[in-house]
Short mmCIF file of C-alpha atoms in Angstrom, two decimals:
data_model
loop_
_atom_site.label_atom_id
_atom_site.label_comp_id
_atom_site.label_asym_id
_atom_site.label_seq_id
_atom_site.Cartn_x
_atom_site.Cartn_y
_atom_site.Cartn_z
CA UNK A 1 0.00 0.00 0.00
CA UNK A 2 1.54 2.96 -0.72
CA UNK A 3 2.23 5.61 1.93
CA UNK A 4 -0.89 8.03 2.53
CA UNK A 5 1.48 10.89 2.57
CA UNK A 6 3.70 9.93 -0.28
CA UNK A 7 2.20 11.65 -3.21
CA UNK A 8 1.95 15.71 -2.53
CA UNK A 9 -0.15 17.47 -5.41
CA UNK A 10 2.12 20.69 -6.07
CA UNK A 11 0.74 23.76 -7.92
CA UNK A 12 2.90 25.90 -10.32
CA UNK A 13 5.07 28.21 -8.49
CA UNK A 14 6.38 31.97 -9.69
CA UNK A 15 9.53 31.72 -11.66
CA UNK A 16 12.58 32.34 -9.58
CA UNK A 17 14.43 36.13 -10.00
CA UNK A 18 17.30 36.28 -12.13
CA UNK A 19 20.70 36.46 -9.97
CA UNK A 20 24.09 36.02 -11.53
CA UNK A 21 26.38 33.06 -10.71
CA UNK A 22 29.24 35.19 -9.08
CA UNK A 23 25.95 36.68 -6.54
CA UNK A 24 24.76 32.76 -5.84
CA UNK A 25 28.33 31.75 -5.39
CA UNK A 26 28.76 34.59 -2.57
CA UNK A 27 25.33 33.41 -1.30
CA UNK A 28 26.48 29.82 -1.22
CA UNK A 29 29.29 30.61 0.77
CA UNK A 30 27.99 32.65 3.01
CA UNK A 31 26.00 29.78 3.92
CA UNK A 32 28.57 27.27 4.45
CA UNK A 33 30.07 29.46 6.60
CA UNK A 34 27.39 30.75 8.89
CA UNK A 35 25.15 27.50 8.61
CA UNK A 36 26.18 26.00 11.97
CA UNK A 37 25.33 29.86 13.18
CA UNK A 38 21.91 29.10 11.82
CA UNK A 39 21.38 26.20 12.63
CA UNK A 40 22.03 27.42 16.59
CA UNK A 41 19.14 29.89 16.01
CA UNK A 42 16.81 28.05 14.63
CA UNK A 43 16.76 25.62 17.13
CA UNK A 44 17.20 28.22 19.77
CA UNK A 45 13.53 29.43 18.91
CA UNK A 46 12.29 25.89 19.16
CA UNK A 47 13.80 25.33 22.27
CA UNK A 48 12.44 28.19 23.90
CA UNK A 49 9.14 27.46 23.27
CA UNK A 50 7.15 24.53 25.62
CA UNK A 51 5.44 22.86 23.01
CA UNK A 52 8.74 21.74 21.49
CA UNK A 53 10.26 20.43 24.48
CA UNK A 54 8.68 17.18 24.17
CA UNK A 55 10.48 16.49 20.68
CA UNK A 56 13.63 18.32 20.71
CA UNK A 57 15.43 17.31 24.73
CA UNK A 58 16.78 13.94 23.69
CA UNK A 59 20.38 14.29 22.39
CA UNK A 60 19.77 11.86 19.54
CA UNK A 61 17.42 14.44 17.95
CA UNK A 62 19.18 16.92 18.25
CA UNK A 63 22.02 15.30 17.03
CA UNK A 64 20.17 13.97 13.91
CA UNK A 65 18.37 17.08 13.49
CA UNK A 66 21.16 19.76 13.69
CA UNK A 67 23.36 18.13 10.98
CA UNK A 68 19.83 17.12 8.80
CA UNK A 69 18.96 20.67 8.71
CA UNK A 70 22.46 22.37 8.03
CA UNK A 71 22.65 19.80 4.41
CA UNK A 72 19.04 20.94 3.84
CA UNK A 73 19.92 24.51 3.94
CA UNK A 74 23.22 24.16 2.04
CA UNK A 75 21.47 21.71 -0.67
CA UNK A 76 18.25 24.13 -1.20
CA UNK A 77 20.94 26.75 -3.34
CA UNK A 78 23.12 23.84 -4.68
CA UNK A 79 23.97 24.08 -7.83
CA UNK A 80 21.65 23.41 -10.65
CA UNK A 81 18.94 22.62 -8.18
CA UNK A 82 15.98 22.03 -9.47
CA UNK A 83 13.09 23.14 -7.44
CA UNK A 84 10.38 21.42 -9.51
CA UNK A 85 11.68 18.93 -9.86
CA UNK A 86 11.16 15.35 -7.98
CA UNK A 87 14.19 14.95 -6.33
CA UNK A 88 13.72 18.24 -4.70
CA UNK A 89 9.56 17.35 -4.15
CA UNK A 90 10.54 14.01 -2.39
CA UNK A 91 12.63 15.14 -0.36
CA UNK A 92 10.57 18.28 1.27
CA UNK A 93 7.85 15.67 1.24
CA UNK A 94 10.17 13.65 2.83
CA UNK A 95 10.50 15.84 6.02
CA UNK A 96 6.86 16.94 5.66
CA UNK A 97 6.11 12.75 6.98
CA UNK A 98 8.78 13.03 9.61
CA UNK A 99 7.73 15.85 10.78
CA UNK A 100 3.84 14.85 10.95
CA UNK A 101 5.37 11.18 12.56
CA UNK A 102 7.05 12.69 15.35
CA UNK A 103 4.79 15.61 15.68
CA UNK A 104 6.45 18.53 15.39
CA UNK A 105 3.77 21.54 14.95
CA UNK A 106 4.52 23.24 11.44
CA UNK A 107 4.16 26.73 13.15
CA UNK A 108 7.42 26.72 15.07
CA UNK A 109 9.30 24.76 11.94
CA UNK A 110 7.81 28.27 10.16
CA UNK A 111 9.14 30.77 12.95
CA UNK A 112 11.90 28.94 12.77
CA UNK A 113 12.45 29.37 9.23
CA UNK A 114 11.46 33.10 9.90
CA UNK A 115 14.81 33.42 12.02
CA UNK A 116 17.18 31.80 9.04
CA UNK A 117 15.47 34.85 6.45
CA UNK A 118 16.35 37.29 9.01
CA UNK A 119 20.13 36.03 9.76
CA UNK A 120 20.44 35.71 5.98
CA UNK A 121 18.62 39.80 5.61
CA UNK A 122 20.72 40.74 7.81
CA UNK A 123 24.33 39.13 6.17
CA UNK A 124 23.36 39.89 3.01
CA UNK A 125 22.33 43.99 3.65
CA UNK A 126 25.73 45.13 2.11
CA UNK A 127 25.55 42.37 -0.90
CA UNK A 128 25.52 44.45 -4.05
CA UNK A 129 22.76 41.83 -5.52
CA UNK A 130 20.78 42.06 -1.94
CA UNK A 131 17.95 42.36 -2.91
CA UNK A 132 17.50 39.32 -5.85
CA UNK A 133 19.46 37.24 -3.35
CA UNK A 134 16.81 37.78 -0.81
CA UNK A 135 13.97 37.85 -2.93
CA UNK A 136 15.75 34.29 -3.83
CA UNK A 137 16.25 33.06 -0.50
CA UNK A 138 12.50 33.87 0.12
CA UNK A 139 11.34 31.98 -2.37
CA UNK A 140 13.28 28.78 -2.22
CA UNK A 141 12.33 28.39 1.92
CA UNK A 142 8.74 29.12 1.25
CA UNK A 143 8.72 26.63 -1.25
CA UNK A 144 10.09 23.96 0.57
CA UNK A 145 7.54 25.17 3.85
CA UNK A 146 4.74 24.64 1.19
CA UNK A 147 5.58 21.11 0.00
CA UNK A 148 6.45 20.26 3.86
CA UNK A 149 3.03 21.28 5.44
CA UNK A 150 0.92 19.81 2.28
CA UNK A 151 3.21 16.48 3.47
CA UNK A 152 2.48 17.37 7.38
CA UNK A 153 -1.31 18.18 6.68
CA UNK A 154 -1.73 14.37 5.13
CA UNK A 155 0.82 13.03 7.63
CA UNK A 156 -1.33 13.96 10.78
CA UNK A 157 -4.69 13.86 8.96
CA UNK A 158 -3.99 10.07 8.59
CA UNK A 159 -2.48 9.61 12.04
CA UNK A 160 -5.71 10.67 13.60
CA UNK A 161 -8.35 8.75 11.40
CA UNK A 162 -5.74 5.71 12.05
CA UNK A 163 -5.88 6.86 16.04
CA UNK A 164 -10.01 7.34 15.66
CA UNK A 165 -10.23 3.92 14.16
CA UNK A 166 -7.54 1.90 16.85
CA UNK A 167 -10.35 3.26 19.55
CA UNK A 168 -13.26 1.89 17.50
CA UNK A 169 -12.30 -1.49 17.31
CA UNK A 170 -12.93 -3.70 20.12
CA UNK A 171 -9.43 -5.33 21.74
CA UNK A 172 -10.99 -8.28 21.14
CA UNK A 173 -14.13 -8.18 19.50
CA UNK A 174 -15.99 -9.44 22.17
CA UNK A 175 -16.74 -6.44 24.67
CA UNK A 176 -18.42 -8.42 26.89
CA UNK A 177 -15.22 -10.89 27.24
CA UNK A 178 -13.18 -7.53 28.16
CA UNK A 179 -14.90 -6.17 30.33
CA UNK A 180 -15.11 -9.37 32.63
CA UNK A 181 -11.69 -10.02 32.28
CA UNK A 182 -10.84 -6.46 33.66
CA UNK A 183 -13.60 -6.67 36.46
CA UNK A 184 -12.25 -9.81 37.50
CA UNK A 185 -8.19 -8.00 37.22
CA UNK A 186 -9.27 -5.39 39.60
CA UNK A 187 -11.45 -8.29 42.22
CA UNK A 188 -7.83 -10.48 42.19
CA UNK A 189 -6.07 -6.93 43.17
CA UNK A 190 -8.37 -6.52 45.73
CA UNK A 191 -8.45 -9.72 47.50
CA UNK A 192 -4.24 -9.71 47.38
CA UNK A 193 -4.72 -6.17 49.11
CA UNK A 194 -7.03 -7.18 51.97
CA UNK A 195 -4.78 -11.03 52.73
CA UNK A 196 -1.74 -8.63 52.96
CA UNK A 197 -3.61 -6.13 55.22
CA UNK A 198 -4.81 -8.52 57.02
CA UNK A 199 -1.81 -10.79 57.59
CA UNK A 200 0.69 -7.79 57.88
CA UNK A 201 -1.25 -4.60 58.35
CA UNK A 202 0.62 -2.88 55.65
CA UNK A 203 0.82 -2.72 51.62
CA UNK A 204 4.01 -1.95 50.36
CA UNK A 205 4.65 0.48 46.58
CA UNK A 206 4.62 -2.92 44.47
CA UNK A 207 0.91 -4.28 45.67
CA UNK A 208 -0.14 -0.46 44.29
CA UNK A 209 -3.44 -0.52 42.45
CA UNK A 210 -1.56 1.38 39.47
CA UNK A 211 1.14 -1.13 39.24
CA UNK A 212 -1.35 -4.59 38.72
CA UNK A 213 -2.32 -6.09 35.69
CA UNK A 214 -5.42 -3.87 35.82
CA UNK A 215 -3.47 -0.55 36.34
CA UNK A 216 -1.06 -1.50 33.23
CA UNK A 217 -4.72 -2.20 31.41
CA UNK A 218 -5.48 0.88 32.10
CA UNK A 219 -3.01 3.16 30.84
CA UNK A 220 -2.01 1.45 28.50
CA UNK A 221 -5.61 0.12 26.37
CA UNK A 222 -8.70 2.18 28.36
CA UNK A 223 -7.06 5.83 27.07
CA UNK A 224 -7.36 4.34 23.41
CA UNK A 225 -10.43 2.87 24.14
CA UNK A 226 -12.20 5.13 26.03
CA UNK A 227 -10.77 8.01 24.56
CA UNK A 228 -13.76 10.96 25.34
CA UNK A 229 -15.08 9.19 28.00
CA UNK A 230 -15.74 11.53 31.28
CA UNK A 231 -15.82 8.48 33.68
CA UNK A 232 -12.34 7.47 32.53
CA UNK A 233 -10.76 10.90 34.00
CA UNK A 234 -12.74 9.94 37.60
CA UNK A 235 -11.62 6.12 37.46
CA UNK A 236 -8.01 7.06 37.09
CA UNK A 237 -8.03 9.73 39.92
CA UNK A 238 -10.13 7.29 41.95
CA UNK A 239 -7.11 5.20 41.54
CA UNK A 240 -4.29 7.60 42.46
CA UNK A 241 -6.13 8.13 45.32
CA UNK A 242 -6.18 4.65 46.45
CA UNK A 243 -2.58 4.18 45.98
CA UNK A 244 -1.65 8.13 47.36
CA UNK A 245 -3.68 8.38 50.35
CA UNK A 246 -5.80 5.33 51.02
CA UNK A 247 -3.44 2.74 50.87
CA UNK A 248 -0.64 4.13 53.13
CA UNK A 249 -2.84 4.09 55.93
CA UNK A 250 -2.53 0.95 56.04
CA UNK A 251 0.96 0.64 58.49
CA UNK A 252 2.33 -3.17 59.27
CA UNK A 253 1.83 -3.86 63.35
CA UNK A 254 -1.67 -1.34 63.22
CA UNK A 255 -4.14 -3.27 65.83
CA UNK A 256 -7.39 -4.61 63.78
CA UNK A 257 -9.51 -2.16 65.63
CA UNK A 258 -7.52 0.86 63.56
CA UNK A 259 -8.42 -1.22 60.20
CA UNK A 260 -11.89 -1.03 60.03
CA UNK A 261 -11.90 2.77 59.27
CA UNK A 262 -9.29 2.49 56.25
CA UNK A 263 -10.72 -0.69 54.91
CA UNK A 264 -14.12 0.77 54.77
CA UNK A 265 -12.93 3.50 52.67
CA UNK A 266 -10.78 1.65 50.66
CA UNK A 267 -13.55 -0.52 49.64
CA UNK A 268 -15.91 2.33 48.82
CA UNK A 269 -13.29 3.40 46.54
CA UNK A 270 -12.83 0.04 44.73
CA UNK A 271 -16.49 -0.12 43.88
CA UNK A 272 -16.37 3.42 42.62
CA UNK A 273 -13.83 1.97 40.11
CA UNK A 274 -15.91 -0.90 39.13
CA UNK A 275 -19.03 1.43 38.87
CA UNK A 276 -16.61 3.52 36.54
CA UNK A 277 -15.05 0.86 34.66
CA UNK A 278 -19.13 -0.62 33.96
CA UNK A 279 -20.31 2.56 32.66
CA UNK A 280 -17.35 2.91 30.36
CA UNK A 281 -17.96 -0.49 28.87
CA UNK A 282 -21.60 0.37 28.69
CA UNK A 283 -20.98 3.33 26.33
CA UNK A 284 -18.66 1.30 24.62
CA UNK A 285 -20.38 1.33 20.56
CA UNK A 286 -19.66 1.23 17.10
CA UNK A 287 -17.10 -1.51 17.18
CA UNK A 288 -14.78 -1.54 13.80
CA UNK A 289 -12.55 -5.19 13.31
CA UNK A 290 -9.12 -4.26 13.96
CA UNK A 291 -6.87 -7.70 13.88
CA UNK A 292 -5.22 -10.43 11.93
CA UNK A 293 -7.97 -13.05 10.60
CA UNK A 294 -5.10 -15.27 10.57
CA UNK A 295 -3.30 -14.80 14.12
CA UNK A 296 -5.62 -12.95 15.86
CA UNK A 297 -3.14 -10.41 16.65
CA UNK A 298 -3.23 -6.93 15.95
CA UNK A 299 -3.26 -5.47 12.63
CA UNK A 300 -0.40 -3.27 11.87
CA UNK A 301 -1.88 -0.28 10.15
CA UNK A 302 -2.50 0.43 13.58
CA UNK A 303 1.17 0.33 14.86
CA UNK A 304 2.40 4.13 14.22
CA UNK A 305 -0.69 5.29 16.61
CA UNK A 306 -0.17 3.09 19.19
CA UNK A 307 3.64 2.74 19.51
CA UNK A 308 3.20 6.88 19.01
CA UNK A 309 0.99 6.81 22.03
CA UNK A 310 3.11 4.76 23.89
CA UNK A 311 6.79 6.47 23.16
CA UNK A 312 4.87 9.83 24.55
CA UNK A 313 3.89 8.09 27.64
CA UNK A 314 7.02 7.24 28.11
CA UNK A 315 8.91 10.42 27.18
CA UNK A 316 6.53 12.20 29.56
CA UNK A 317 6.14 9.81 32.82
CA UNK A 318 9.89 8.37 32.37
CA UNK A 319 8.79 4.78 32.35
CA UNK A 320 10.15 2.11 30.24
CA UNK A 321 9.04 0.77 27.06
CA UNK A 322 10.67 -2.25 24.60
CA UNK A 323 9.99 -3.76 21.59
CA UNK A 324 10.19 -7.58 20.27
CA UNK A 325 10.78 -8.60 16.71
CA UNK A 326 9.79 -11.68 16.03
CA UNK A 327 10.54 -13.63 13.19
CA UNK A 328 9.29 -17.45 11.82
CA UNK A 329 12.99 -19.35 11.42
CA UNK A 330 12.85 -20.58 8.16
CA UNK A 331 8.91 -20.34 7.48
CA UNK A 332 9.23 -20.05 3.65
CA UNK A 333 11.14 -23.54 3.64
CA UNK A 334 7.51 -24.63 5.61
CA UNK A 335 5.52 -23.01 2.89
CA UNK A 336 7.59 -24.90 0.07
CA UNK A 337 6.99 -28.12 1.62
CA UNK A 338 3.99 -28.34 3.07
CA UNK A 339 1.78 -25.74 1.61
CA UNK A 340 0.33 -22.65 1.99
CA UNK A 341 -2.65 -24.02 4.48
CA UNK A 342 -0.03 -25.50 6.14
CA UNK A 343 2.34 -22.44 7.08
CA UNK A 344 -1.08 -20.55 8.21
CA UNK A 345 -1.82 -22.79 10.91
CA UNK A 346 2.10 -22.36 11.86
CA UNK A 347 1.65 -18.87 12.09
CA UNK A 348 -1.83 -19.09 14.09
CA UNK A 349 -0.28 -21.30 16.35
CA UNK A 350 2.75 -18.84 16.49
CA UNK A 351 0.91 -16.24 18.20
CA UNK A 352 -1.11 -18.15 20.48
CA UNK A 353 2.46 -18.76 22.03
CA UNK A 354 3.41 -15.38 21.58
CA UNK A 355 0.21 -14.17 23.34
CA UNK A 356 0.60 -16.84 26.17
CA UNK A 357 3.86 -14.64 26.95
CA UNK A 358 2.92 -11.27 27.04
CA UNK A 359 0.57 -9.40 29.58
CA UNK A 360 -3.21 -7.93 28.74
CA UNK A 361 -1.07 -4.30 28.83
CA UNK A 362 1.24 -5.17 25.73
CA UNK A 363 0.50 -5.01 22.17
CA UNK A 364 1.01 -8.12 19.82
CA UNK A 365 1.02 -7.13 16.05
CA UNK A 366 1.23 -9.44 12.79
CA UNK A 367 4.35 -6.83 11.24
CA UNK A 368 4.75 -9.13 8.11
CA UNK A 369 4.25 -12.27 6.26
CA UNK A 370 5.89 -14.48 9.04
CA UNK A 371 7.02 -11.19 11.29
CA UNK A 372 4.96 -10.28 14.75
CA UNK A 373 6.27 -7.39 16.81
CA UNK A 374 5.30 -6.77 20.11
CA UNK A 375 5.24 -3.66 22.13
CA UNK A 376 6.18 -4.73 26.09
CA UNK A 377 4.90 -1.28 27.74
CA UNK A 378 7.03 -0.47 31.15
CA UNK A 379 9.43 -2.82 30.60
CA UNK A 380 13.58 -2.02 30.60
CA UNK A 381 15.68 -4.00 28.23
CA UNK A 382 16.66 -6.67 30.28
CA UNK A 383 13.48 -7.68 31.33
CA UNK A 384 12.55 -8.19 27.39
CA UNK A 385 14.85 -9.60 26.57
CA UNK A 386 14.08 -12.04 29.18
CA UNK A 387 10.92 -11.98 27.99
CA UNK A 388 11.84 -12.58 24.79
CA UNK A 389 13.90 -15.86 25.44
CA UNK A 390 10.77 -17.53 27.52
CA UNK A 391 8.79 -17.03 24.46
CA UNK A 392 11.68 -18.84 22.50
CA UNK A 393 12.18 -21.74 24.27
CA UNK A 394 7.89 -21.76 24.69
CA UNK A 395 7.88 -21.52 20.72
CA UNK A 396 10.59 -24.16 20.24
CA UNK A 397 8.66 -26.51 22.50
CA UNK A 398 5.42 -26.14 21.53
CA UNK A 399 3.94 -29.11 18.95
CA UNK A 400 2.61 -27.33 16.06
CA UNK A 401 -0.22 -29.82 14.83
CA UNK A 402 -1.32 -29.46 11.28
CA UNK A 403 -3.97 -31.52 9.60
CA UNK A 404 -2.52 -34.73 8.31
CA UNK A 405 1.01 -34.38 9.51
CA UNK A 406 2.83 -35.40 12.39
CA UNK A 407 3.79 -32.76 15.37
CA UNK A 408 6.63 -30.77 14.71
CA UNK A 409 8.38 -27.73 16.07
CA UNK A 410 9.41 -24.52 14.97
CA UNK A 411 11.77 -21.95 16.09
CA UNK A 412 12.11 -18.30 15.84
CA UNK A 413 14.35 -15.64 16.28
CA UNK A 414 13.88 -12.48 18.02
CA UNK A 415 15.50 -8.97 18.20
CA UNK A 416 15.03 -6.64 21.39
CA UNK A 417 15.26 -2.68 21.82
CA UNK A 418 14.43 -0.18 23.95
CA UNK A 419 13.18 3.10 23.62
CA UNK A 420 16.05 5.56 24.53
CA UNK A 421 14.21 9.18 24.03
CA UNK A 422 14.04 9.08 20.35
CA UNK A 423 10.19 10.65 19.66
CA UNK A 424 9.78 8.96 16.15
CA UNK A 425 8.57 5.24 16.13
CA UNK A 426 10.31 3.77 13.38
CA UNK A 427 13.88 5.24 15.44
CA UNK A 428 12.95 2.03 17.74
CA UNK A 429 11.26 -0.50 15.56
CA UNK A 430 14.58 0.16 13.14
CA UNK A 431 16.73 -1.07 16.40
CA UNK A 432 14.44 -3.70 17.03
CA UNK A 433 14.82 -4.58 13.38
CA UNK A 434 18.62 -4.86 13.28
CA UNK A 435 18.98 -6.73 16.18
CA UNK A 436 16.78 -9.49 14.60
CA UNK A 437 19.11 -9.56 11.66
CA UNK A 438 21.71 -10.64 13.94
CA UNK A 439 20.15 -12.85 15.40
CA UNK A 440 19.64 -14.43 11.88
CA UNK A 441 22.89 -13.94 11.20
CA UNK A 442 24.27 -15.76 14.26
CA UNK A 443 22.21 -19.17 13.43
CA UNK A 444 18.67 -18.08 14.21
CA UNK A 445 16.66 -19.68 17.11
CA UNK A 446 18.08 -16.92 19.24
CA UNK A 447 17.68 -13.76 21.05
CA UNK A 448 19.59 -9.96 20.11
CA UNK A 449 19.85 -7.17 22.03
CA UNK A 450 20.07 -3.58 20.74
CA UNK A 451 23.83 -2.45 20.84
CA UNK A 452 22.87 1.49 20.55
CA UNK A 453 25.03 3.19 23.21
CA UNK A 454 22.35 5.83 23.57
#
């Protein structure tokens, strides 16, 4: 399928002013001089706005961005550039996508561009050819700008039917199946909570409402799902007030006679969530299909929104996040011998394993023909890669049963990153991606870390 944003319809543009080549060859380098200059500036009005903070802190950014934006400016009055052309179109199209992927609002990348025309207005004042050079400069940026935010328009148009649709699809088409699962998450939290209260008087930071298998639920699959939802706002700060105040009155030693006034509370406040949680599911409608037919897992067009979602939760509450790669050793050697029907139910029975090793909080998605990635949300790199290696040695001991055909067993081989700052998804799933190719490399049926150093 090609990409959404790919093709930008440009409109005829004014024809450039005439400047002679000993003028563009002052021009060009006075920009190779000062670039680094502008560069600094530019960023410097990013920086010092909020909005861009979330996008531009990480070193890796700024180290990809600074040196990405001082080619740009010495490439846009190359040579025999050729505005019009599609070299030039891709590429501002190009940045328009990145841009739109990792969110950066098009009004600061235009004050931004603001500050460049000034330093340039400002070095060029006593250029004899001043004013065609400026009238040049002008052009070219505004140009590029245009072709950028037609890109960035499509971009982020796309990202938010994608994000619209993700939250319109049932997790797993069966609402009713959900919602008793989760109801049944938070009971098992709360009969852990009272045996510990009851046996010890106290609950310590790891038995916290926010960090169970309901809590990870939660944050990580009711925002999507409920997204609009006014009771979703209340549950949440019903439960940071359960793990803030309520449950740290509980204190190990406390005589049963100064329980009965904290569990009483603390009980009122678990219904509340249930009451929540109910009405949520009631107003739950308009269900759209949003998985695999084959595997069951989830479909990938809705991978950018959701590992988007997740890198920003993680950028701004500083929790952890890892990806898996997971790929089918030798599936196409499956498909050559045994059939098409054949490899399908090896990939169906592929993720059920792959499921059985992941919690309700993670993300399972069918990335290719025999490729599933997995998004493991609060989890450092250690623990998936740990992770990772039980669902190996599950996979390469798990009979895969196939109609007329003996058992047999596959393997598969698996490459892990983490997320390290880097606000654009395909920055991690690229990691992800190149540890799996050594893994392959080094005789498949194994596990690869990310080697990034930052």
């Amino acid at each position: 399928m090609p990409h959404p944003t790919s093709a930008v319809v440009t409109s005829p543009i004014a024809p450039e002013p005439s400047v002679d080549p000993q003028s563009l060859e002052r021009l060009r380098v006075l920009l190779h001089d000062q670039a680094d200059a502008m560069v600094a500036a530019f960023y410097q009005v990013l920086l010092d706005d909020p909005e861009a903070q979330t996008f531009l802190h990480h070193s890796i950014v700024q180290e990809r961005l600074s040196p990405s934006l001082r080619n740009w400016l010495i490439d846009l009055f190359a040579p025999e550039q050729d505005v019009e052309g599609e070299v030039f179109i891709a590429r501002q199209t190009k940045i328009g996508e990145v841009h739109a992927r990792i969110k950066i609002p098009m009004h600061l990348v235009m004050a931004g561009a603001a500050v460049l025309k000034a330093r340039l207005a400002d070095d060029l004042a006593a250029d004899p050819a001043a004013f065609d050079l400026l009238r040049l400069v002008g052009r070219r940026i505004d140009h590029a700008l245009r072709l950028m935010s037609q890109s960035y328009e499509k971009g982020a148009s796309n990202r938010a039917r994608l994000d619209e649709a993700y939250r319109l699809f049932s997790l797993d088409q069966d609402i009713h199946f959900e919602r008793e699962s989760q109801r049944a998450g938070l009971m098992e939290w709360s009969q852990k909570t009272l045996f510990r209260i009851l046996a010890s008087g106290g609950v310590d930071g790891a038995g916290a409402l926010g960090a169970s298998p309901f809590g990870l639920w939660i944050r990580h699959r009711a925002d999507f799902l409920f997204d609009g939802s006014p009771h979703l706002a209340r549950l949440n700060a019903t439960m940071e007030r359960i793990d803030g105040a309520l449950l740290p009155r509980f204190t190990p030693g406390a005589a049963p006679a100064e329980l009965a006034a904290p569990l009483k509370a603390l009980e009122a406040a678990v219904e509340e969530v249930a009451f929540l949680l109910n009405e949520m599911f009631q107003g739950l409608a308009g269900m759209e299909g949003g998985r695999d037919p084959l595997t069951r897992a989830l479909n990938r067009r809705f991978l950018s929104s959701i590992l988007s979602r997740e890198i920003g939760f993680a950028n701004t509450n500083h929790t952890p996040l890892s990806v898996l790669l997971l790929d089918v050793d030798h599936f196409k050697r499956i498909n050559d011998t045994h059939g098409h029907p054949v490899g399908d139910e090896v990939l169906r029975q592929v993720a059920e394993a792959v499921t059985e090793n992941v919690r309700p909080s993670d993300f399972v998605f069918r990335y290719g023909g025999e490729e599933f990635l997995i998004v493991l949300v609060e989890t450092h790199l250690h623990q998936a890669a740990t992770i990772a290696e039980r669902m190996r040695l599950a996979l390469a001991a798990k009979p895969i049963t196939a109609a007329g055909l003996a058992p047999f067993n596959v393997t598969a081989s698996i490459g892990v990153a983490e997320h390290r700052g880097h606000p654009d998804e395909n920055y991690l799933v690229k990691a992800a991606d190149d540890a799996l190719y050594r893994a392959k490399q080094n005789g498949r049926n194994r596990v690869e870390q990310d080697r990034r150093s930052a």
